[in-house]
Short mmCIF file of C-alpha atoms in Angstrom, two decimals:
data_model
loop_
_atom_site.label_atom_id
_atom_site.label_comp_id
_atom_site.label_asym_id
_atom_site.label_seq_id
_atom_site.Cartn_x
_atom_site.Cartn_y
_atom_site.Cartn_z
CA UNK A 3 260.51 78.10 129.52
CA UNK A 4 260.93 81.92 130.08
CA UNK A 5 257.70 83.86 130.98
CA UNK A 6 257.74 86.05 127.68
CA UNK A 7 257.92 82.81 125.64
CA UNK A 8 254.86 81.40 127.56
CA UNK A 9 252.91 84.51 126.92
CA UNK A 10 253.66 84.39 123.27
CA UNK A 11 252.71 80.78 123.02
CA UNK A 12 249.29 81.43 124.70
CA UNK A 13 248.73 84.39 122.26
CA UNK A 14 249.20 82.20 119.19
CA UNK A 15 246.87 79.61 120.60
CA UNK A 16 244.03 82.12 121.27
CA UNK A 17 244.50 83.59 117.69
CA UNK A 18 244.09 80.05 116.37
CA UNK A 19 241.47 78.71 118.47
CA UNK A 20 238.99 81.43 118.30
CA UNK A 21 238.53 81.69 114.38
CA UNK A 22 238.43 77.91 114.41
CA UNK A 23 235.59 77.82 116.96
CA UNK A 24 233.54 80.34 115.00
CA UNK A 25 234.15 78.78 111.68
CA UNK A 26 231.24 76.92 110.30
CA UNK A 27 228.61 78.69 112.64
CA UNK A 28 225.58 80.66 111.69
CA UNK A 29 225.60 84.34 112.39
CA UNK A 30 222.31 86.25 112.73
CA UNK A 31 222.58 89.83 111.24
CA UNK A 32 219.42 91.80 111.78
CA UNK A 33 218.90 94.76 109.52
CA UNK A 34 216.78 96.41 112.18
CA UNK A 35 215.83 95.62 115.78
CA UNK A 36 213.42 98.52 116.50
CA UNK A 37 210.19 99.55 114.65
CA UNK A 38 208.24 102.63 115.43
CA UNK A 39 204.59 102.76 114.18
CA UNK A 40 204.36 106.37 115.11
CA UNK A 41 200.94 107.85 115.96
CA UNK A 42 197.82 106.02 114.82
CA UNK A 43 194.05 105.71 115.74
CA UNK A 44 192.79 102.82 117.70
CA UNK A 45 190.08 102.32 114.69
CA UNK A 46 193.08 101.74 112.41
CA UNK A 47 193.24 98.27 113.70
CA UNK A 48 196.20 96.00 113.90
CA UNK A 49 199.70 97.29 113.18
CA UNK A 50 202.36 95.10 111.48
CA UNK A 51 206.10 95.19 111.35
CA UNK A 52 208.62 92.87 109.53
CA UNK A 53 212.11 92.27 110.90
CA UNK A 54 214.58 90.91 108.53
CA UNK A 55 217.58 88.67 109.59
CA UNK A 56 220.45 87.83 107.37
CA UNK A 57 222.54 84.66 107.75
CA UNK A 58 226.04 86.09 107.58
CA UNK A 59 227.71 82.81 108.91
CA UNK A 60 228.75 79.58 107.18
CA UNK A 61 226.22 77.21 108.20
CA UNK A 62 222.28 77.19 108.28
CA UNK A 63 220.58 79.66 110.72
CA UNK A 64 217.43 78.39 112.50
CA UNK A 65 215.04 80.64 114.35
CA UNK A 66 214.11 78.28 117.27
CA UNK A 67 211.54 80.31 119.13
CA UNK A 68 209.92 83.88 119.17
CA UNK A 69 208.60 85.03 122.41
CA UNK A 70 206.53 88.26 122.70
CA UNK A 71 206.28 89.72 126.21
CA UNK A 72 202.55 90.76 125.96
CA UNK A 73 199.39 89.25 124.81
CA UNK A 74 198.72 92.25 122.68
CA UNK A 75 201.61 91.18 120.26
CA UNK A 76 201.65 88.15 117.94
CA UNK A 77 204.81 86.97 116.12
CA UNK A 78 205.32 84.74 113.10
CA UNK A 79 208.60 83.72 111.77
CA UNK A 80 210.64 81.86 109.20
CA UNK A 81 210.53 78.22 110.44
CA UNK A 82 212.87 76.71 107.80
CA UNK A 83 216.60 76.71 108.00
CA UNK A 84 218.01 80.01 106.59
CA UNK A 85 221.21 79.12 104.33
CA UNK A 86 224.42 81.26 104.54
CA UNK A 87 223.79 84.49 102.67
CA UNK A 88 219.98 84.15 102.75
CA UNK A 89 217.37 85.92 104.83
CA UNK A 90 214.55 85.19 107.13
CA UNK A 91 211.72 87.21 108.60
CA UNK A 92 209.89 87.86 112.04
CA UNK A 93 206.49 89.42 111.42
CA UNK A 94 205.11 91.17 114.34
CA UNK A 95 201.36 92.21 114.77
CA UNK A 96 200.24 94.70 117.42
CA UNK A 97 196.57 95.01 118.57
CA UNK A 98 195.77 98.43 119.90
CA UNK A 99 192.21 97.54 120.78
CA UNK A 100 191.56 99.02 124.37
CA UNK A 101 195.13 100.23 124.64
CA UNK A 102 195.20 104.01 124.34
CA UNK A 103 198.46 105.91 124.78
CA UNK A 104 202.15 105.36 124.09
CA UNK A 105 203.48 101.67 124.17
CA UNK A 106 206.84 99.87 123.90
CA UNK A 107 206.90 96.12 123.64
CA UNK A 108 209.65 93.53 123.40
CA UNK A 109 209.78 90.40 121.37
CA UNK A 110 212.63 88.04 122.05
CA UNK A 111 214.10 85.91 119.15
CA UNK A 112 215.97 82.74 119.82
CA UNK A 113 218.30 81.23 117.18
CA UNK A 114 220.99 78.65 116.93
CA UNK A 115 223.78 81.43 116.61
CA UNK A 116 225.91 83.09 119.08
CA UNK A 117 224.44 85.18 120.89
CA UNK A 118 221.35 82.98 120.71
CA UNK A 119 218.77 85.67 121.86
CA UNK A 120 217.94 88.91 120.15
CA UNK A 121 215.61 91.67 121.42
CA UNK A 122 213.37 93.09 118.91
CA UNK A 123 211.22 96.40 119.95
CA UNK A 124 207.95 97.83 118.66
CA UNK A 125 206.71 101.10 119.87
CA UNK A 126 204.25 103.83 118.98
CA UNK A 127 201.25 106.01 120.25
CA UNK A 128 197.73 104.89 120.05
CA UNK A 129 194.97 107.53 119.94
CA UNK A 130 192.14 105.77 121.54
CA UNK A 131 188.53 105.41 120.47
CA UNK A 132 186.04 107.43 122.48
CA UNK A 133 184.64 104.41 124.36
CA UNK A 134 188.12 103.14 125.25
CA UNK A 135 189.35 106.60 126.55
CA UNK A 136 186.11 106.91 128.66
CA UNK A 137 186.62 103.50 130.12
CA UNK A 138 190.08 104.06 131.35
CA UNK A 139 190.01 107.86 131.89
CA UNK A 140 186.40 108.57 133.17
CA UNK A 141 187.28 112.08 134.54
CA UNK A 142 187.55 115.28 132.57
CA UNK A 143 190.50 117.47 133.47
CA UNK A 144 190.75 120.71 131.50
CA UNK A 145 191.88 119.83 127.99
CA UNK A 146 192.70 116.32 129.34
CA UNK A 147 191.01 113.32 130.80
CA UNK A 148 192.19 111.50 133.95
CA UNK A 149 191.92 108.21 135.82
CA UNK A 150 190.70 110.20 138.87
CA UNK A 151 190.37 113.46 140.37
CA UNK A 152 189.71 112.71 144.08
CA UNK A 153 192.72 110.98 145.69
CA UNK A 154 192.29 109.20 149.01
CA UNK A 155 195.67 108.93 150.81
CA UNK A 156 193.93 107.14 153.79
CA UNK A 157 195.38 107.19 157.47
CA UNK A 158 198.89 108.87 157.60
CA UNK A 159 200.95 108.68 160.79
CA UNK A 160 202.44 111.96 161.54
CA UNK A 161 206.03 112.32 159.91
CA UNK A 162 205.31 109.94 157.11
CA UNK A 163 204.85 110.81 153.34
CA UNK A 164 202.15 109.11 151.37
CA UNK A 165 201.88 109.43 147.52
CA UNK A 166 199.11 109.11 145.06
CA UNK A 167 199.35 108.77 141.27
CA UNK A 168 196.98 110.15 138.64
CA UNK A 169 197.35 109.23 134.90
CA UNK A 170 196.38 111.89 132.39
CA UNK A 171 195.59 111.27 128.77
CA UNK A 172 195.63 113.59 125.86
CA UNK A 173 192.70 113.01 123.52
CA UNK A 174 193.13 116.33 121.52
CA UNK A 175 195.07 116.84 118.36
CA UNK A 176 197.57 119.38 120.14
CA UNK A 177 200.27 118.94 122.56
CA UNK A 178 199.03 120.23 125.98
CA UNK A 179 201.30 121.79 128.63
CA UNK A 180 200.50 120.96 132.25
CA UNK A 181 201.12 123.07 135.28
CA UNK A 182 199.76 123.24 138.86
CA UNK A 183 198.74 126.15 141.25
CA UNK A 184 199.73 124.64 144.60
CA UNK A 185 199.31 126.83 147.47
CA UNK A 186 200.15 124.17 150.17
CA UNK A 187 203.62 123.47 151.85
CA UNK A 188 202.83 119.91 152.61
CA UNK A 189 202.05 118.60 148.99
CA UNK A 190 204.57 118.30 146.22
CA UNK A 191 203.66 117.45 142.65
CA UNK A 192 205.75 115.81 139.99
CA UNK A 193 204.43 115.61 136.36
CA UNK A 194 206.28 113.32 133.94
CA UNK A 195 206.20 114.57 131.17
CA UNK A 196 204.59 118.11 131.76
CA UNK A 197 203.98 118.32 128.10
CA UNK A 198 201.53 115.61 126.61
CA UNK A 199 201.61 114.90 122.86
CA UNK A 200 198.43 113.85 121.15
CA UNK A 201 197.45 110.48 122.40
CA UNK A 202 200.07 110.59 125.01
CA UNK A 203 200.12 109.92 128.68
CA UNK A 204 201.51 111.71 131.79
CA UNK A 205 201.96 110.30 135.22
CA UNK A 206 201.17 112.98 138.10
CA UNK A 207 202.48 112.01 141.46
CA UNK A 208 201.20 113.77 144.49
CA UNK A 209 203.28 113.60 147.61
CA UNK A 210 201.56 114.31 150.93
CA UNK A 211 204.05 115.15 153.66
CA UNK A 212 202.19 114.85 157.08
CA UNK A 213 205.07 116.42 158.80
CA UNK A 214 204.48 119.80 157.19
CA UNK A 215 200.76 119.97 157.60
CA UNK A 216 199.44 121.89 160.65
CA UNK A 217 196.01 120.04 160.50
CA UNK A 218 195.44 116.96 162.38
CA UNK A 219 192.69 114.51 161.47
CA UNK A 220 191.15 114.94 158.01
CA UNK A 221 193.10 117.22 155.42
CA UNK A 222 191.03 118.00 152.35
CA UNK A 223 193.25 119.91 149.96
CA UNK A 224 192.49 121.26 146.53
CA UNK A 225 195.19 121.52 143.90
CA UNK A 226 194.43 123.34 140.75
CA UNK A 227 195.85 121.99 137.39
CA UNK A 228 196.19 124.56 134.55
CA UNK A 229 196.48 123.45 130.85
CA UNK A 230 196.75 124.98 127.45
CA UNK A 231 197.69 123.64 123.89
CA UNK A 232 201.21 124.31 123.06
CA UNK A 233 201.45 127.69 121.22
CA UNK A 234 197.97 128.66 122.43
CA UNK A 235 198.46 130.37 125.71
CA UNK A 236 195.20 132.27 125.41
CA UNK A 237 193.30 128.87 125.54
CA UNK A 238 193.89 128.17 129.22
CA UNK A 239 191.64 125.73 131.18
CA UNK A 240 191.53 124.61 134.77
CA UNK A 241 190.63 121.48 136.73
CA UNK A 242 190.55 120.64 140.37
CA UNK A 243 192.09 117.65 142.22
CA UNK A 244 191.18 116.92 145.78
CA UNK A 245 193.60 115.14 148.14
CA UNK A 246 192.22 113.69 151.22
CA UNK A 247 194.34 112.21 154.06
CA UNK A 248 193.75 111.65 157.74
CA UNK A 249 196.75 112.70 159.81
CA UNK A 250 197.18 110.55 163.13
CA UNK A 251 199.66 110.62 165.83
CA UNK A 252 202.09 107.56 165.80
CA UNK A 253 201.87 105.84 169.11
CA UNK A 254 203.37 102.52 167.83
CA UNK A 255 206.62 102.80 169.52
CA UNK A 256 205.31 103.56 173.11
CA UNK A 257 206.55 101.28 175.84
CA UNK A 258 204.31 99.93 178.55
CA UNK A 259 205.90 102.32 180.98
CA UNK A 260 205.20 105.21 178.71
CA UNK A 261 201.65 104.12 178.26
CA UNK A 262 201.02 104.01 182.05
CA UNK A 263 202.45 107.69 182.20
CA UNK A 264 200.50 109.01 179.26
CA UNK A 265 197.66 111.45 179.23
CA UNK A 266 194.00 110.30 179.41
CA UNK A 267 191.20 112.35 177.86
CA UNK A 268 187.53 112.00 179.21
CA UNK A 269 184.51 114.09 178.33
CA UNK A 270 181.44 115.02 180.47
CA UNK A 271 179.16 113.55 177.69
CA UNK A 272 179.37 111.89 174.36
CA UNK A 273 175.94 113.30 173.22
CA UNK A 274 174.69 116.81 173.16
CA UNK A 275 170.87 117.16 172.88
CA UNK A 276 169.52 120.55 171.94
CA UNK A 277 166.07 121.76 172.91
CA UNK A 278 163.30 121.98 170.26
CA UNK A 279 163.74 125.35 168.38
CA UNK A 280 167.45 125.88 169.55
CA UNK A 281 168.60 125.81 165.95
CA UNK A 282 165.71 127.79 164.51
CA UNK A 283 166.03 131.25 162.94
CA UNK A 284 169.36 132.78 161.79
CA UNK A 285 171.27 133.23 165.06
CA UNK A 286 173.99 130.70 165.94
CA UNK A 287 173.61 128.24 168.82
CA UNK A 288 176.34 127.53 171.26
CA UNK A 289 176.59 124.18 173.05
CA UNK A 290 179.49 123.03 175.15
CA UNK A 291 180.90 120.08 177.19
CA UNK A 292 183.81 119.53 179.66
CA UNK A 293 186.99 117.84 178.81
CA UNK A 294 189.43 116.41 181.49
CA UNK A 295 192.94 114.99 181.53
CA UNK A 296 192.87 112.27 184.08
CA UNK A 297 196.23 110.84 183.18
CA UNK A 298 199.74 111.43 184.33
CA UNK A 299 201.32 113.73 181.62
CA UNK A 300 200.11 116.67 179.55
CA UNK A 301 197.16 116.31 177.22
CA UNK A 302 197.56 118.08 173.87
CA UNK A 303 194.28 119.09 172.16
CA UNK A 304 195.18 118.83 168.53
CA UNK A 305 191.92 119.78 166.91
CA UNK A 306 188.05 119.80 167.31
CA UNK A 307 187.00 118.53 163.92
CA UNK A 308 183.70 118.25 162.21
CA UNK A 309 182.75 117.56 158.58
CA UNK A 310 179.35 119.24 159.07
CA UNK A 311 179.33 122.63 157.41
CA UNK A 312 176.59 123.78 159.96
CA UNK A 313 179.01 123.23 163.01
CA UNK A 314 182.34 124.55 164.15
CA UNK A 315 184.27 123.59 167.36
CA UNK A 316 186.98 124.97 169.55
CA UNK A 317 188.67 124.17 172.82
CA UNK A 318 189.70 127.09 175.28
CA UNK A 319 193.05 125.08 175.95
CA UNK A 320 195.47 123.36 173.58
CA UNK A 321 197.44 121.93 176.62
CA UNK A 322 195.67 120.46 179.69
CA UNK A 323 197.73 119.63 182.73
CA UNK A 324 197.04 116.21 184.64
CA UNK A 325 193.99 116.80 186.73
CA UNK A 326 192.86 119.79 184.93
CA UNK A 327 189.79 120.66 182.72
CA UNK A 328 189.00 122.55 179.66
CA UNK A 329 185.74 123.60 177.84
CA UNK A 330 184.89 122.44 174.38
CA UNK A 331 182.26 124.80 172.67
CA UNK A 332 180.35 123.89 169.42
CA UNK A 333 178.72 126.59 167.38
CA UNK A 334 175.73 125.72 165.14
CA UNK A 335 174.67 127.81 162.28
CA UNK A 336 170.94 127.11 161.77
CA UNK A 337 171.09 128.47 158.14
CA UNK A 338 173.45 125.64 157.21
CA UNK A 339 171.58 122.86 158.73
CA UNK A 340 170.02 120.58 156.15
CA UNK A 341 166.40 119.85 156.75
CA UNK A 342 164.73 120.29 160.04
CA UNK A 343 166.81 117.94 162.13
CA UNK A 344 170.49 118.26 163.08
CA UNK A 345 172.04 114.85 163.80
CA UNK A 346 175.76 115.10 163.33
CA UNK A 347 178.98 114.70 165.15
CA UNK A 348 182.41 116.23 165.92
CA UNK A 349 185.75 114.70 166.85
CA UNK A 350 188.26 115.71 169.69
CA UNK A 351 191.76 114.79 168.63
CA UNK A 352 194.33 114.57 171.34
CA UNK A 353 197.59 112.77 172.29
CA UNK A 354 195.85 110.24 174.35
CA UNK A 355 197.30 106.96 172.89
CA UNK A 356 194.44 104.87 174.06
CA UNK A 357 191.50 107.07 172.85
CA UNK A 358 193.13 109.68 170.47
CA UNK A 359 189.78 110.41 168.81
CA UNK A 360 186.55 110.85 170.91
CA UNK A 361 183.31 111.33 168.83
CA UNK A 362 180.61 113.50 170.26
CA UNK A 363 177.08 113.20 168.68
CA UNK A 364 174.92 116.45 168.36
CA UNK A 365 171.23 116.41 167.88
CA UNK A 366 168.36 118.99 167.56
CA UNK A 367 165.37 119.99 165.93
CA UNK A 368 164.28 123.41 164.21
#
């Protein structure tokens, strides 16, 4: 048989087989597959939607199963067979209790038709009750409320990027625009969306780039968020976000040979004891200790760090050759010492892979 005759025969078989296979089958035709409840208050209670399916086929249609994808959603459906030309229903109930903000939920409906599965969607925005909002968004942030205003990035190896997420909720009756005053080069901020509708949610992602920060050890950065209701530029408010990260050097890839050749940081003392009255009055007190590099390569002094506002530290060298020494000085401001006793510490941060942070205690009495 010639090739064109074979192709013609196959085409005729397809034209005959497909309608024959479909004949006598049910066909689920949904009048709508998405229901938007719009914006409503949590106190309004359960929200209901009805989805209608018409049997456009030639045999009874049966809804075999309905499966919501969330415990907040309950579905009831027509359990009897739906005759050709008749209709059935799926009733979906959404419970907004304890769920402020926008939502979008899926309900899967299974039938004996082809295809046998249909996706129904419900969505809307819940304006949360005061107690619910306070539970999930405990921090006030200008016109908005937030999950948190202090973000701890933890320990970040130099060169890596760490991100933290804050969720904002708009409890007001106006759409609120969000912007940030960021004077750092090592933090990037992405807000999606940057305008939040009433009852809406925005996700704020803070990206901390440790490679760009000049500060080793603890980085405590403050970012200012500026908000205003849309169309009310004169009603501007501000809120502060604190991002804390501890930047450390990455020694994880050093070989044993490199560790043998590494710098070694030692100090003359791990405790500085001041005499009685050394921190009395208004004049600063200066204490010092000796730092030495007993290793085989250059020691880099990254930072003399203290979290005590009464103290500040410095080293007279940032690079200490093998066998050399440097002087670390600590200045104490008596006017900032809390109480009559100073009992604090400072940290020497270096590129010594074995002891990259040496802590020295400082004690004294007024």
